[in-house]
mmCIF file of C-alpha atoms and ligand atoms in Angstrom:
data_model
loop_
_atom_site.group_PDB
_atom_site.id
_atom_site.type_symbol
_atom_site.label_atom_id
_atom_site.label_comp_id
_atom_site.label_asym_id
_atom_site.label_seq_id
_atom_site.Cartn_x
_atom_site.Cartn_y
_atom_site.Cartn_z
ATOM 1 C CA MET A 718 0.000 0.000 0.000
ATOM 2 C CA THR A 719 1.173 3.500 -0.827
ATOM 3 C CA VAL A 720 0.651 6.157 1.855
ATOM 4 C CA VAL A 721 -0.073 9.658 0.544
ATOM 5 C CA VAL A 722 0.952 12.482 2.871
ATOM 6 C CA SER A 723 -0.059 16.038 1.898
ATOM 7 C CA VAL A 724 2.395 18.783 2.754
ATOM 8 C CA ASP A 725 2.417 22.524 2.294
ATOM 9 C CA SER A 726 4.978 23.092 -0.455
ATOM 10 C CA TRP A 727 6.461 26.203 1.191
ATOM 11 C CA HIS A 728 6.192 25.236 4.869
ATOM 12 C CA PRO A 729 6.154 21.441 5.010
ATOM 13 C CA ASP A 730 5.024 19.971 8.333
ATOM 14 C CA PRO A 731 8.172 18.713 10.127
ATOM 15 C CA GLU A 732 6.322 15.625 11.368
ATOM 16 C CA ALA A 733 5.381 14.575 7.847
ATOM 17 C CA ILE A 734 8.951 15.180 6.704
ATOM 18 C CA ALA A 735 10.351 13.188 9.651
ATOM 19 C CA ARG A 736 8.063 10.284 8.783
ATOM 20 C CA ALA A 737 9.173 10.264 5.150
ATOM 21 C CA ALA A 738 12.838 10.609 6.165
ATOM 22 C CA ALA A 739 12.533 7.624 8.516
ATOM 23 C CA CYS A 740 10.983 5.585 5.697
ATOM 24 C CA LEU A 741 13.892 6.486 3.395
ATOM 25 C CA ARG A 742 16.522 5.622 6.011
ATOM 26 C CA ALA A 743 14.812 2.257 6.519
ATOM 27 C CA GLY A 744 15.175 1.467 2.807
ATOM 28 C CA GLY A 745 11.679 2.533 1.686
ATOM 29 C CA LEU A 746 10.719 4.161 -1.622
ATOM 30 C CA VAL A 747 9.385 7.688 -1.136
ATOM 31 C CA ALA A 748 8.188 9.956 -3.944
ATOM 32 C CA PHE A 749 8.616 13.675 -3.286
ATOM 33 C CA PRO A 750 8.243 16.943 -5.206
ATOM 34 C CA THR A 751 11.274 18.771 -6.552
ATOM 35 C CA GLU A 752 11.087 22.062 -8.448
ATOM 36 C CA THR A 753 11.405 20.123 -11.737
ATOM 37 C CA VAL A 754 9.380 16.900 -11.480
ATOM 38 C CA TYR A 755 8.507 14.420 -8.711
ATOM 39 C CA GLY A 756 11.402 12.158 -7.796
ATOM 40 C CA LEU A 757 11.238 8.596 -6.486
ATOM 41 C CA GLY A 758 13.743 8.615 -3.644
ATOM 42 C CA VAL A 759 15.711 5.863 -2.029
ATOM 43 C CA HIS A 760 18.682 5.771 0.397
ATOM 44 C CA ALA A 761 21.535 6.003 -2.123
ATOM 45 C CA LEU A 762 24.012 3.990 -0.040
ATOM 46 C CA ASP A 763 21.583 1.092 0.556
ATOM 47 C CA ARG A 764 22.228 -1.299 -2.349
ATOM 48 C CA ALA A 765 19.212 -3.511 -1.707
ATOM 49 C CA ALA A 766 16.916 -0.489 -1.600
ATOM 50 C CA VAL A 767 18.405 0.812 -4.864
ATOM 51 C CA ALA A 768 17.653 -2.563 -6.459
ATOM 52 C CA ARG A 769 14.017 -2.287 -5.297
ATOM 53 C CA LEU A 770 13.817 1.157 -6.888
ATOM 54 C CA PHE A 771 14.866 -0.132 -10.324
ATOM 55 C CA GLN A 772 12.293 -2.892 -9.989
ATOM 56 C CA ALA A 773 9.449 -0.570 -8.942
ATOM 57 C CA LYS A 774 10.070 1.725 -11.926
ATOM 58 C CA GLY A 775 10.722 -1.025 -14.423
ATOM 59 C CA ARG A 776 13.944 0.823 -15.183
ATOM 60 C CA PRO A 777 16.857 -0.977 -16.855
ATOM 61 C CA ALA A 778 19.829 -1.334 -14.463
ATOM 62 C CA SER A 779 22.002 0.279 -17.167
ATOM 63 C CA ASP A 780 20.360 3.694 -16.575
ATOM 64 C CA PRO A 781 22.223 5.584 -13.801
ATOM 65 C CA LEU A 782 20.445 7.631 -11.110
ATOM 66 C CA ILE A 783 20.836 11.223 -9.930
ATOM 67 C CA VAL A 784 21.895 11.460 -6.274
ATOM 68 C CA HIS A 785 20.169 14.309 -4.433
ATOM 69 C CA VAL A 786 21.857 16.008 -1.493
ATOM 70 C CA ALA A 787 21.036 18.953 0.785
ATOM 71 C CA SER A 788 24.232 20.935 0.232
ATOM 72 C CA THR A 789 27.331 21.390 -1.904
ATOM 73 C CA LEU A 790 29.349 20.123 1.061
ATOM 74 C CA GLN A 791 27.495 16.799 0.921
ATOM 75 C CA ALA A 792 27.989 16.666 -2.858
ATOM 76 C CA ARG A 793 31.744 17.057 -2.413
ATOM 77 C CA ALA A 794 31.846 14.005 -0.177
ATOM 78 C CA LEU A 795 30.335 11.878 -2.971
ATOM 79 C CA SER A 796 32.714 12.966 -5.725
ATOM 80 C CA ALA A 797 36.388 12.057 -6.098
ATOM 81 C CA THR A 798 37.263 15.467 -7.562
ATOM 82 C CA PHE A 799 35.067 18.510 -7.240
ATOM 83 C CA SER A 800 36.721 20.751 -9.841
ATOM 84 C CA PRO A 801 36.799 24.571 -9.801
ATOM 85 C CA THR A 802 34.252 24.454 -12.635
ATOM 86 C CA ALA A 803 31.979 22.319 -10.458
ATOM 87 C CA ASP A 804 32.430 24.854 -7.676
ATOM 88 C CA ARG A 805 31.479 27.694 -9.935
ATOM 89 C CA LEU A 806 28.350 26.016 -11.319
ATOM 90 C CA ALA A 807 27.279 24.797 -7.879
ATOM 91 C CA ALA A 808 27.685 28.273 -6.394
ATOM 92 C CA ARG A 809 25.644 29.783 -9.223
ATOM 93 C CA PHE A 810 22.856 27.220 -9.662
ATOM 94 C CA TRP A 811 22.450 25.158 -6.456
ATOM 95 C CA PRO A 812 19.977 24.698 -5.002
ATOM 96 C CA GLY A 813 18.252 24.437 -8.371
ATOM 97 C CA PRO A 814 17.530 22.475 -11.555
ATOM 98 C CA LEU A 815 21.124 21.592 -12.482
ATOM 99 C CA THR A 816 22.721 18.138 -12.233
ATOM 100 C CA LEU A 817 26.518 17.812 -12.302
ATOM 101 C CA VAL A 818 28.199 14.583 -13.412
ATOM 102 C CA LEU A 819 31.521 14.176 -11.577
ATOM 103 C CA PRO A 820 34.040 11.397 -10.913
ATOM 104 C CA LYS A 821 32.467 9.338 -8.129
ATOM 105 C CA SER A 822 33.906 8.597 -4.705
ATOM 106 C CA ALA A 823 34.207 5.005 -3.481
ATOM 107 C CA GLN A 824 31.219 5.618 -1.204
ATOM 108 C CA VAL A 825 28.762 5.634 -4.110
ATOM 109 C CA PRO A 826 27.530 2.112 -4.925
ATOM 110 C CA ASP A 827 27.922 0.870 -8.515
ATOM 111 C CA GLU A 828 24.199 0.099 -8.585
ATOM 112 C CA VAL A 829 23.472 3.841 -8.439
ATOM 113 C CA THR A 830 25.773 4.774 -11.314
ATOM 114 C CA ALA A 831 25.094 1.700 -13.468
ATOM 115 C CA GLY A 832 28.741 0.789 -13.116
ATOM 116 C CA LEU A 833 30.019 4.140 -14.425
ATOM 117 C CA SER A 834 32.982 5.797 -12.707
ATOM 118 C CA SER A 835 31.021 9.058 -12.538
ATOM 119 C CA VAL A 836 28.064 10.099 -10.407
ATOM 120 C CA ALA A 837 25.273 12.610 -11.136
ATOM 121 C CA LEU A 838 24.658 15.036 -8.237
ATOM 122 C CA ARG A 839 22.023 17.664 -7.596
ATOM 123 C CA VAL A 840 20.863 19.957 -4.771
ATOM 124 C CA PRO A 841 17.170 20.622 -5.498
ATOM 125 C CA SER A 842 15.556 23.907 -4.441
ATOM 126 C CA HIS A 843 12.018 22.731 -3.633
ATOM 127 C CA PRO A 844 11.422 23.335 0.100
ATOM 128 C CA VAL A 845 9.904 19.856 0.545
ATOM 129 C CA ALA A 846 12.856 18.170 -1.185
ATOM 130 C CA LEU A 847 15.390 20.175 0.823
ATOM 131 C CA ALA A 848 13.607 19.522 4.123
ATOM 132 C CA LEU A 849 13.431 15.797 3.324
ATOM 133 C CA LEU A 850 17.131 15.604 2.387
ATOM 134 C CA GLU A 851 18.130 17.460 5.546
ATOM 135 C CA ALA A 852 15.958 15.272 7.759
ATOM 136 C CA ALA A 853 17.093 12.047 6.069
ATOM 137 C CA GLY A 854 20.750 12.963 6.547
ATOM 138 C CA VAL A 855 21.713 10.523 3.785
ATOM 139 C CA PRO A 856 22.159 11.020 0.029
ATOM 140 C CA VAL A 857 18.961 10.166 -1.845
ATOM 141 C CA ALA A 858 19.066 8.591 -5.300
ATOM 142 C CA ALA A 859 15.970 9.693 -7.186
ATOM 143 C CA PRO A 860 14.915 9.227 -10.791
ATOM 144 C CA SER A 861 11.691 10.825 -11.939
ATOM 145 C CA ALA A 862 8.781 9.041 -10.219
ATOM 146 C CA ASN A 863 7.166 7.593 -13.341
ATOM 147 C CA LEU A 864 7.181 4.147 -14.903
ATOM 148 C CA PHE A 865 10.094 3.830 -17.346
ATOM 149 C CA SER A 866 9.302 5.580 -20.664
ATOM 150 C CA ARG A 867 6.182 7.375 -19.375
ATOM 151 C CA PRO A 868 6.157 11.200 -19.175
ATOM 152 C CA SER A 869 7.690 12.505 -15.934
ATOM 153 C CA PRO A 870 5.232 13.308 -13.118
ATOM 154 C CA THR A 871 4.560 16.942 -12.214
ATOM 155 C CA ARG A 872 1.728 16.149 -9.782
ATOM 156 C CA ALA A 873 1.262 13.539 -7.065
ATOM 157 C CA ALA A 874 -1.654 12.098 -9.063
ATOM 158 C CA HIS A 875 0.767 11.264 -11.907
ATOM 159 C CA VAL A 876 3.007 9.402 -9.454
ATOM 160 C CA LEU A 877 0.061 7.386 -8.157
ATOM 161 C CA ALA A 878 -1.179 6.627 -11.671
ATOM 162 C CA ASP A 879 2.151 4.923 -12.413
ATOM 163 C CA LEU A 880 3.386 3.617 -9.064
ATOM 164 C CA GLU A 881 0.528 3.170 -6.595
ATOM 165 C CA GLY A 882 1.076 -0.036 -4.625
ATOM 166 C CA ARG A 883 4.699 -0.277 -5.771
ATOM 167 C CA ILE A 884 6.173 2.346 -3.418
ATOM 168 C CA GLN A 885 5.819 3.090 0.293
ATOM 169 C CA MET A 886 4.956 6.804 0.340
ATOM 170 C CA VAL A 887 4.190 9.912 -1.693
ATOM 171 C CA LEU A 888 4.709 13.388 -0.263
ATOM 172 C CA ASP A 889 2.065 15.425 -2.091
ATOM 173 C CA GLY A 890 3.315 19.001 -2.346
ATOM 174 C CA GLY A 891 1.087 20.033 -5.245
ATOM 175 C CA ARG A 892 2.281 20.895 -8.745
ATOM 176 C CA THR A 893 5.959 21.255 -9.479
ATOM 177 C CA THR A 894 6.967 24.692 -10.751
ATOM 178 C CA VAL A 895 9.600 24.161 -13.464
ATOM 179 C CA GLY A 896 7.906 21.144 -15.021
ATOM 180 C CA VAL A 897 10.838 19.748 -17.048
ATOM 181 C CA GLU A 898 13.803 17.860 -15.591
ATOM 182 C CA SER A 899 17.122 19.334 -14.526
ATOM 183 C CA THR A 900 19.851 20.248 -16.987
ATOM 184 C CA VAL A 901 22.597 17.591 -16.869
ATOM 185 C CA VAL A 902 26.192 18.762 -17.375
ATOM 186 C CA ASP A 903 29.060 16.284 -17.509
ATOM 187 C CA LEU A 904 32.160 17.622 -15.740
ATOM 188 C CA SER A 905 33.944 14.268 -15.561
ATOM 189 C CA MET A 906 35.977 14.920 -18.714
ATOM 190 C CA ASP A 907 38.215 17.763 -19.909
ATOM 191 C CA VAL A 908 35.540 19.937 -21.447
ATOM 192 C CA PRO A 909 32.106 20.369 -19.809
ATOM 193 C CA ARG A 910 29.392 18.757 -21.876
ATOM 194 C CA LEU A 911 25.681 19.468 -21.861
ATOM 195 C CA LEU A 912 24.100 15.994 -21.733
ATOM 196 C CA ARG A 913 20.466 16.981 -21.247
ATOM 197 C CA PRO A 914 18.855 20.413 -21.710
ATOM 198 C CA GLY A 915 16.563 21.268 -18.804
ATOM 199 C CA GLY A 916 15.505 23.815 -16.226
ATOM 200 C CA VAL A 917 18.766 25.803 -16.410
ATOM 201 C CA SER A 918 19.212 27.260 -19.906
ATOM 202 C CA ARG A 919 22.313 26.812 -22.046
ATOM 203 C CA GLU A 920 22.696 30.602 -22.124
ATOM 204 C CA ALA A 921 22.789 30.784 -18.318
ATOM 205 C CA LEU A 922 25.385 27.989 -18.198
ATOM 206 C CA VAL A 923 27.578 29.662 -20.790
ATOM 207 C CA ALA A 924 27.402 32.941 -18.866
ATOM 208 C CA ALA A 925 28.393 31.208 -15.628
ATOM 209 C CA LEU A 926 31.217 29.254 -17.300
ATOM 210 C CA GLY A 927 32.909 32.407 -18.579
ATOM 211 C CA ASP A 928 35.943 31.388 -20.670
ATOM 212 C CA THR A 929 35.389 27.659 -20.175
ATOM 213 C CA PRO A 930 33.754 26.211 -23.325
ATOM 214 C CA LEU A 931 30.610 24.053 -23.222
ATOM 215 C CA GLN A 932 30.209 21.118 -25.596
ATOM 216 C CA ASP A 933 26.865 19.811 -26.761
ATOM 217 C CA ALA A 934 25.920 16.148 -26.622
ATOM 218 C CA GLY A 935 24.798 16.302 -30.253
ATOM 219 C CA PRO A 936 21.515 15.269 -31.820
ATOM 220 C CA ILE A 937 19.271 12.563 -30.390
ATOM 221 C CA ARG A 938 20.588 9.166 -31.423
ATOM 222 C CA SER A 939 19.434 5.625 -30.880
ATOM 223 C CA GLY A 940 22.926 4.077 -30.913
ATOM 224 C CA PRO A 941 25.285 3.713 -27.942
ATOM 225 C CA GLN A 942 24.452 6.203 -25.187
ATOM 226 C CA LEU A 943 26.582 8.907 -23.613
ATOM 227 C CA SER A 944 23.829 9.227 -21.093
ATOM 228 C CA PRO A 945 20.921 6.808 -21.193
ATOM 229 C CA GLY A 946 18.506 9.697 -20.702
ATOM 230 C CA LEU A 947 19.479 10.697 -24.231
ATOM 231 C CA LEU A 948 17.701 7.619 -25.493
ATOM 232 C CA GLU A 949 15.292 8.522 -28.229
ATOM 233 C CA ARG A 950 11.691 7.812 -27.236
ATOM 234 C CA HIS A 951 12.371 8.090 -23.540
ATOM 235 C CA TYR A 952 9.533 10.411 -22.573
ATOM 236 C CA SER A 953 6.661 8.874 -24.420
ATOM 237 C CA PRO A 954 2.929 8.915 -24.300
ATOM 238 C CA ARG A 955 1.330 5.612 -25.315
ATOM 239 C CA THR A 956 -0.451 7.295 -28.229
ATOM 240 C CA PRO A 957 1.755 7.978 -31.288
ATOM 241 C CA LEU A 958 2.634 11.671 -31.324
ATOM 242 C CA THR A 959 3.901 13.817 -34.192
ATOM 243 C CA THR A 960 5.507 17.207 -33.549
ATOM 244 C CA TYR A 961 5.256 20.017 -36.123
ATOM 245 C CA GLU A 962 8.045 22.599 -36.126
ATOM 246 C CA GLY A 963 8.423 25.852 -38.072
ATOM 247 C CA GLN A 964 6.704 29.204 -38.446
ATOM 248 C CA ALA A 965 3.327 29.192 -36.721
ATOM 249 C CA PRO A 966 1.073 29.853 -39.773
ATOM 250 C CA ARG A 967 2.658 26.965 -41.713
ATOM 251 C CA VAL A 968 2.555 24.671 -38.716
ATOM 252 C CA LEU A 969 -1.137 25.359 -38.157
ATOM 253 C CA GLU A 970 -1.951 24.815 -41.830
ATOM 254 C CA ARG A 971 -0.106 21.496 -41.903
ATOM 255 C CA MET A 972 -1.602 20.331 -38.606
ATOM 256 C CA ARG A 973 -5.068 21.142 -39.926
ATOM 257 C CA GLU A 974 -4.458 19.163 -43.137
ATOM 258 C CA ASP A 975 -3.081 16.176 -41.264
ATOM 259 C CA ALA A 976 -5.885 16.248 -38.692
ATOM 260 C CA VAL A 977 -8.503 16.248 -41.434
ATOM 261 C CA ALA A 978 -6.698 13.449 -43.305
ATOM 262 C CA ALA A 979 -6.354 11.310 -40.169
ATOM 263 C CA GLN A 980 -10.048 11.695 -39.411
ATOM 264 C CA ALA A 981 -10.960 10.783 -42.970
ATOM 265 C CA GLU A 982 -9.099 7.518 -42.352
ATOM 266 C CA GLY A 983 -11.137 6.937 -39.180
ATOM 267 C CA ARG A 984 -8.456 7.864 -36.684
ATOM 268 C CA ARG A 985 -9.408 9.928 -33.629
ATOM 269 C CA VAL A 986 -7.236 13.022 -33.308
ATOM 270 C CA GLY A 987 -5.876 14.701 -30.177
ATOM 271 C CA LEU A 988 -4.164 18.085 -30.433
ATOM 272 C CA LEU A 989 -1.397 19.489 -28.250
ATOM 273 C CA ILE A 990 -1.435 23.221 -28.911
ATOM 274 C CA PHE A 991 -0.757 26.705 -27.557
ATOM 275 C CA ASP A 992 -3.456 29.087 -26.307
ATOM 276 C CA GLU A 993 -3.341 31.084 -29.530
ATOM 277 C CA ASP A 994 -3.967 27.944 -31.649
ATOM 278 C CA ALA A 995 -7.502 27.539 -30.286
ATOM 279 C CA MET A 996 -9.000 27.686 -33.803
ATOM 280 C CA LEU A 997 -7.463 24.287 -34.546
ATOM 281 C CA ALA A 998 -9.600 22.752 -31.824
ATOM 282 C CA GLN A 999 -12.637 23.755 -33.878
ATOM 283 C CA ILE A 1000 -11.865 21.336 -36.689
ATOM 284 C CA PRO A 1001 -15.015 19.190 -36.675
ATOM 285 C CA GLY A 1002 -14.536 15.826 -35.010
ATOM 286 C CA VAL A 1003 -11.315 16.527 -33.115
ATOM 287 C CA LEU A 1004 -11.568 14.290 -30.044
ATOM 288 C CA ALA A 1005 -9.440 16.295 -27.622
ATOM 289 C CA ALA A 1006 -7.390 19.462 -27.643
ATOM 290 C CA ARG A 1007 -5.113 20.455 -24.800
ATOM 291 C CA SER A 1008 -3.254 23.740 -24.564
ATOM 292 C CA MET A 1009 0.178 24.026 -22.984
ATOM 293 C CA GLY A 1010 -0.334 27.765 -22.387
ATOM 294 C CA PRO A 1011 0.687 30.828 -24.413
ATOM 295 C CA SER A 1012 3.658 30.210 -26.730
ATOM 296 C CA THR A 1013 5.147 33.483 -25.485
ATOM 297 C CA ASP A 1014 5.436 32.140 -21.918
ATOM 298 C CA LEU A 1015 7.722 29.105 -22.011
ATOM 299 C CA GLU A 1016 7.860 28.860 -18.221
ATOM 300 C CA ALA A 1017 4.110 28.392 -18.101
ATOM 301 C CA VAL A 1018 4.319 25.937 -21.011
ATOM 302 C CA ALA A 1019 7.054 23.862 -19.312
ATOM 303 C CA ALA A 1020 4.951 23.631 -16.162
ATOM 304 C CA GLN A 1021 2.062 22.199 -18.250
ATOM 305 C CA LEU A 1022 3.789 19.987 -20.819
ATOM 306 C CA TYR A 1023 3.819 16.602 -19.076
ATOM 307 C CA ALA A 1024 0.336 17.010 -17.594
ATOM 308 C CA ALA A 1025 -0.914 17.877 -21.078
ATOM 309 C CA LEU A 1026 0.745 14.787 -22.562
ATOM 310 C CA ARG A 1027 -0.820 12.573 -19.905
ATOM 311 C CA ASP A 1028 -4.270 14.135 -20.414
ATOM 312 C CA LEU A 1029 -4.129 13.560 -24.165
ATOM 313 C CA ASP A 1030 -2.861 10.034 -23.650
ATOM 314 C CA ALA A 1031 -5.924 9.337 -21.503
ATOM 315 C CA SER A 1032 -8.283 10.790 -24.142
ATOM 316 C CA GLU A 1033 -8.449 7.677 -26.370
ATOM 317 C CA SER A 1034 -7.089 9.567 -29.339
ATOM 318 C CA ASP A 1035 -5.418 7.326 -31.918
ATOM 319 C CA VAL A 1036 -2.886 10.010 -32.827
ATOM 320 C CA ILE A 1037 -1.613 13.180 -31.173
ATOM 321 C CA LEU A 1038 -0.560 16.130 -33.336
ATOM 322 C CA ALA A 1039 1.615 18.591 -31.394
ATOM 323 C CA HIS A 1040 2.597 22.177 -32.113
ATOM 324 C CA GLY A 1041 6.346 21.868 -31.558
ATOM 325 C CA PHE A 1042 9.064 24.246 -30.454
ATOM 326 C CA ASP A 1043 10.927 26.171 -33.108
ATOM 327 C CA ASP A 1044 12.926 28.540 -30.920
ATOM 328 C CA VAL A 1045 15.589 26.884 -28.769
ATOM 329 C CA ARG A 1046 16.486 29.913 -26.665
ATOM 330 C CA GLY A 1047 16.001 29.545 -22.901
ATOM 331 C CA LEU A 1048 13.604 26.760 -21.937
ATOM 332 C CA GLY A 1049 12.842 26.212 -25.646
ATOM 333 C CA ALA A 1050 15.763 23.782 -25.954
ATOM 334 C CA ALA A 1051 14.478 21.515 -23.184
ATOM 335 C CA LEU A 1052 10.903 21.708 -24.438
ATOM 336 C CA ARG A 1053 11.871 20.829 -28.011
ATOM 337 C CA ASP A 1054 14.033 17.966 -26.728
ATOM 338 C CA ARG A 1055 11.215 16.456 -24.652
ATOM 339 C CA LEU A 1056 8.587 16.813 -27.358
ATOM 340 C CA ARG A 1057 10.914 15.276 -29.976
ATOM 341 C CA ARG A 1058 11.540 12.331 -27.674
ATOM 342 C CA ALA A 1059 7.802 11.955 -27.091
ATOM 343 C CA ALA A 1060 7.478 11.939 -30.892
ATOM 344 C CA ALA A 1061 10.085 9.163 -31.231
ATOM 345 C CA GLY A 1062 11.398 10.744 -34.416
ATOM 346 C CA ARG A 1063 8.052 11.777 -35.938
ATOM 347 C CA VAL A 1064 9.088 15.402 -36.516
ATOM 348 C CA VAL A 1065 7.506 17.347 -39.386
ATOM 349 C CA ALA A 1066 9.492 20.406 -40.494
ATOM 350 C CA CYS A 1067 6.994 22.946 -41.851
HETATM 351 O O1 LIG B 1365 14.999 17.036 -12.548
HETATM 352 C C1 LIG B 1365 15.507 15.940 -12.456
HETATM 353 O O2 LIG B 1365 16.688 15.711 -12.828
HETATM 354 C C2 LIG B 1365 14.675 14.798 -11.858
HETATM 355 C C3 LIG B 1365 14.387 15.125 -10.397
HETATM 356 C C4 LIG B 1365 13.680 14.016 -9.688
HETATM 357 O O3 LIG B 1365 15.582 15.483 -9.757
HETATM 358 N N1 LIG B 1365 15.319 13.536 -11.987
HETATM 359 C C5 LIG B 1365 15.476 12.909 -13.177
HETATM 360 O O4 LIG B 1365 16.073 11.671 -13.074
HETATM 361 O O5 LIG B 1365 15.116 13.364 -14.228
HETATM 362 P P1 LIG B 1365 16.094 10.608 -14.258
HETATM 363 O O6 LIG B 1365 16.598 9.373 -13.634
HETATM 364 O O7 LIG B 1365 14.761 10.533 -14.903
HETATM 365 O O8 LIG B 1365 17.191 11.156 -15.230
HETATM 366 C C6 LIG B 1365 18.550 11.087 -14.854
HETATM 367 C C7 LIG B 1365 19.422 11.523 -15.995
HETATM 368 C C8 LIG B 1365 19.433 10.480 -17.077
HETATM 369 O O9 LIG B 1365 19.486 11.145 -18.315
HETATM 370 C C9 LIG B 1365 20.721 9.732 -16.787
HETATM 371 O O10 LIG B 1365 21.235 9.089 -17.903
HETATM 372 C C10 LIG B 1365 21.621 10.869 -16.342
HETATM 373 O O11 LIG B 1365 20.787 11.663 -15.548
HETATM 374 N N2 LIG B 1365 22.765 10.378 -15.544
HETATM 375 C C11 LIG B 1365 22.748 9.915 -14.287
HETATM 376 N N3 LIG B 1365 23.979 9.527 -13.902
HETATM 377 C C12 LIG B 1365 24.812 9.778 -14.942
HETATM 378 C C13 LIG B 1365 26.198 9.594 -15.166
HETATM 379 N N4 LIG B 1365 27.006 9.093 -14.237
HETATM 380 N N5 LIG B 1365 26.708 9.960 -16.373
HETATM 381 C C14 LIG B 1365 25.895 10.477 -17.321
HETATM 382 N N6 LIG B 1365 24.570 10.665 -17.173
HETATM 383 C C15 LIG B 1365 24.027 10.323 -15.995
HETATM 384 MG MG1 LIG B 1366 13.124 10.102 -15.991
#
């Protein structure tokens, strides 16, 4: 049975936090809100508990976990070398949606890092996550609290939809604010490399890095993985999704044509759109249309994206047509990345 404990996201009840922390220390699986998405936490130094986590999520053991800690000091203890670059990025972005990959210390079990010699570390900024990490007093390995390959959870209800009965506890702190996962930067090699775009923008990283260059991981590939999270089709709704990228008028025209054609073939259409695309929802016979918010407010859109994908997935549409992200400045890069993964390669350039 999964116990759901509601907490105020700004002033979490210390008793609720203490209960969740005790569960973690005892090897339990506890889902909790972070500023990005809900994480499924487990005592990172408890190998048996880590094994239970992989099983509960249905996650392949080859996919390493992010270890969450309450402070940079605690992060240092888990890495073999905390470089000056790591110091600089930690000072600028922690607590917050940035994950640093560093050479691991002997303390970190191989089960957590999937046998890699590096470990991913993050100090989250959500008050519930920070309070839990402080109370637990141990590092907490936490992937997103979804079943493997489902969209990440941004609400406690999403966690329960995927994991009810498979985990001990959910701390329900309401909706997460950022809505897409942390940015992952690999600092284990000579040149920092951006492995996953996320809540901290590339521009902000570059500004903080100063003269130190930042490499990109390159386009989505399905071959051998630098980081398993780069796997194409990682964040996927069950319904086939196509993303349309380009100038808005062309995108809307093409989406309309394809929606009409799909319906003519008897397929039920769901639309993932922006507020200003509302006219598309008026195409006769469209089964479901879900807005992500105004295209001019990417923060609002990021906060809605995964909930919108889950809603459409539940709508019994046979296909989802999505208005994609053309501009990769700021959060645009992370949003385009997630939608392209959800599309598993079905990207239409308009
Ligand atoms: O925002 C987030 O990062 C959320 C919250 C819960 O903190 N967590 C999250 O975890 O998204 P997960 O497991 O869904 O994604 C972890 C990412 C994957 O892309 C994984 O491959 C990468 O981090 N990663 C972990 N350890 C790594 C390592 N040693 N080297 C390279 N990539 C690593
Ligand atoms: Mg995940």
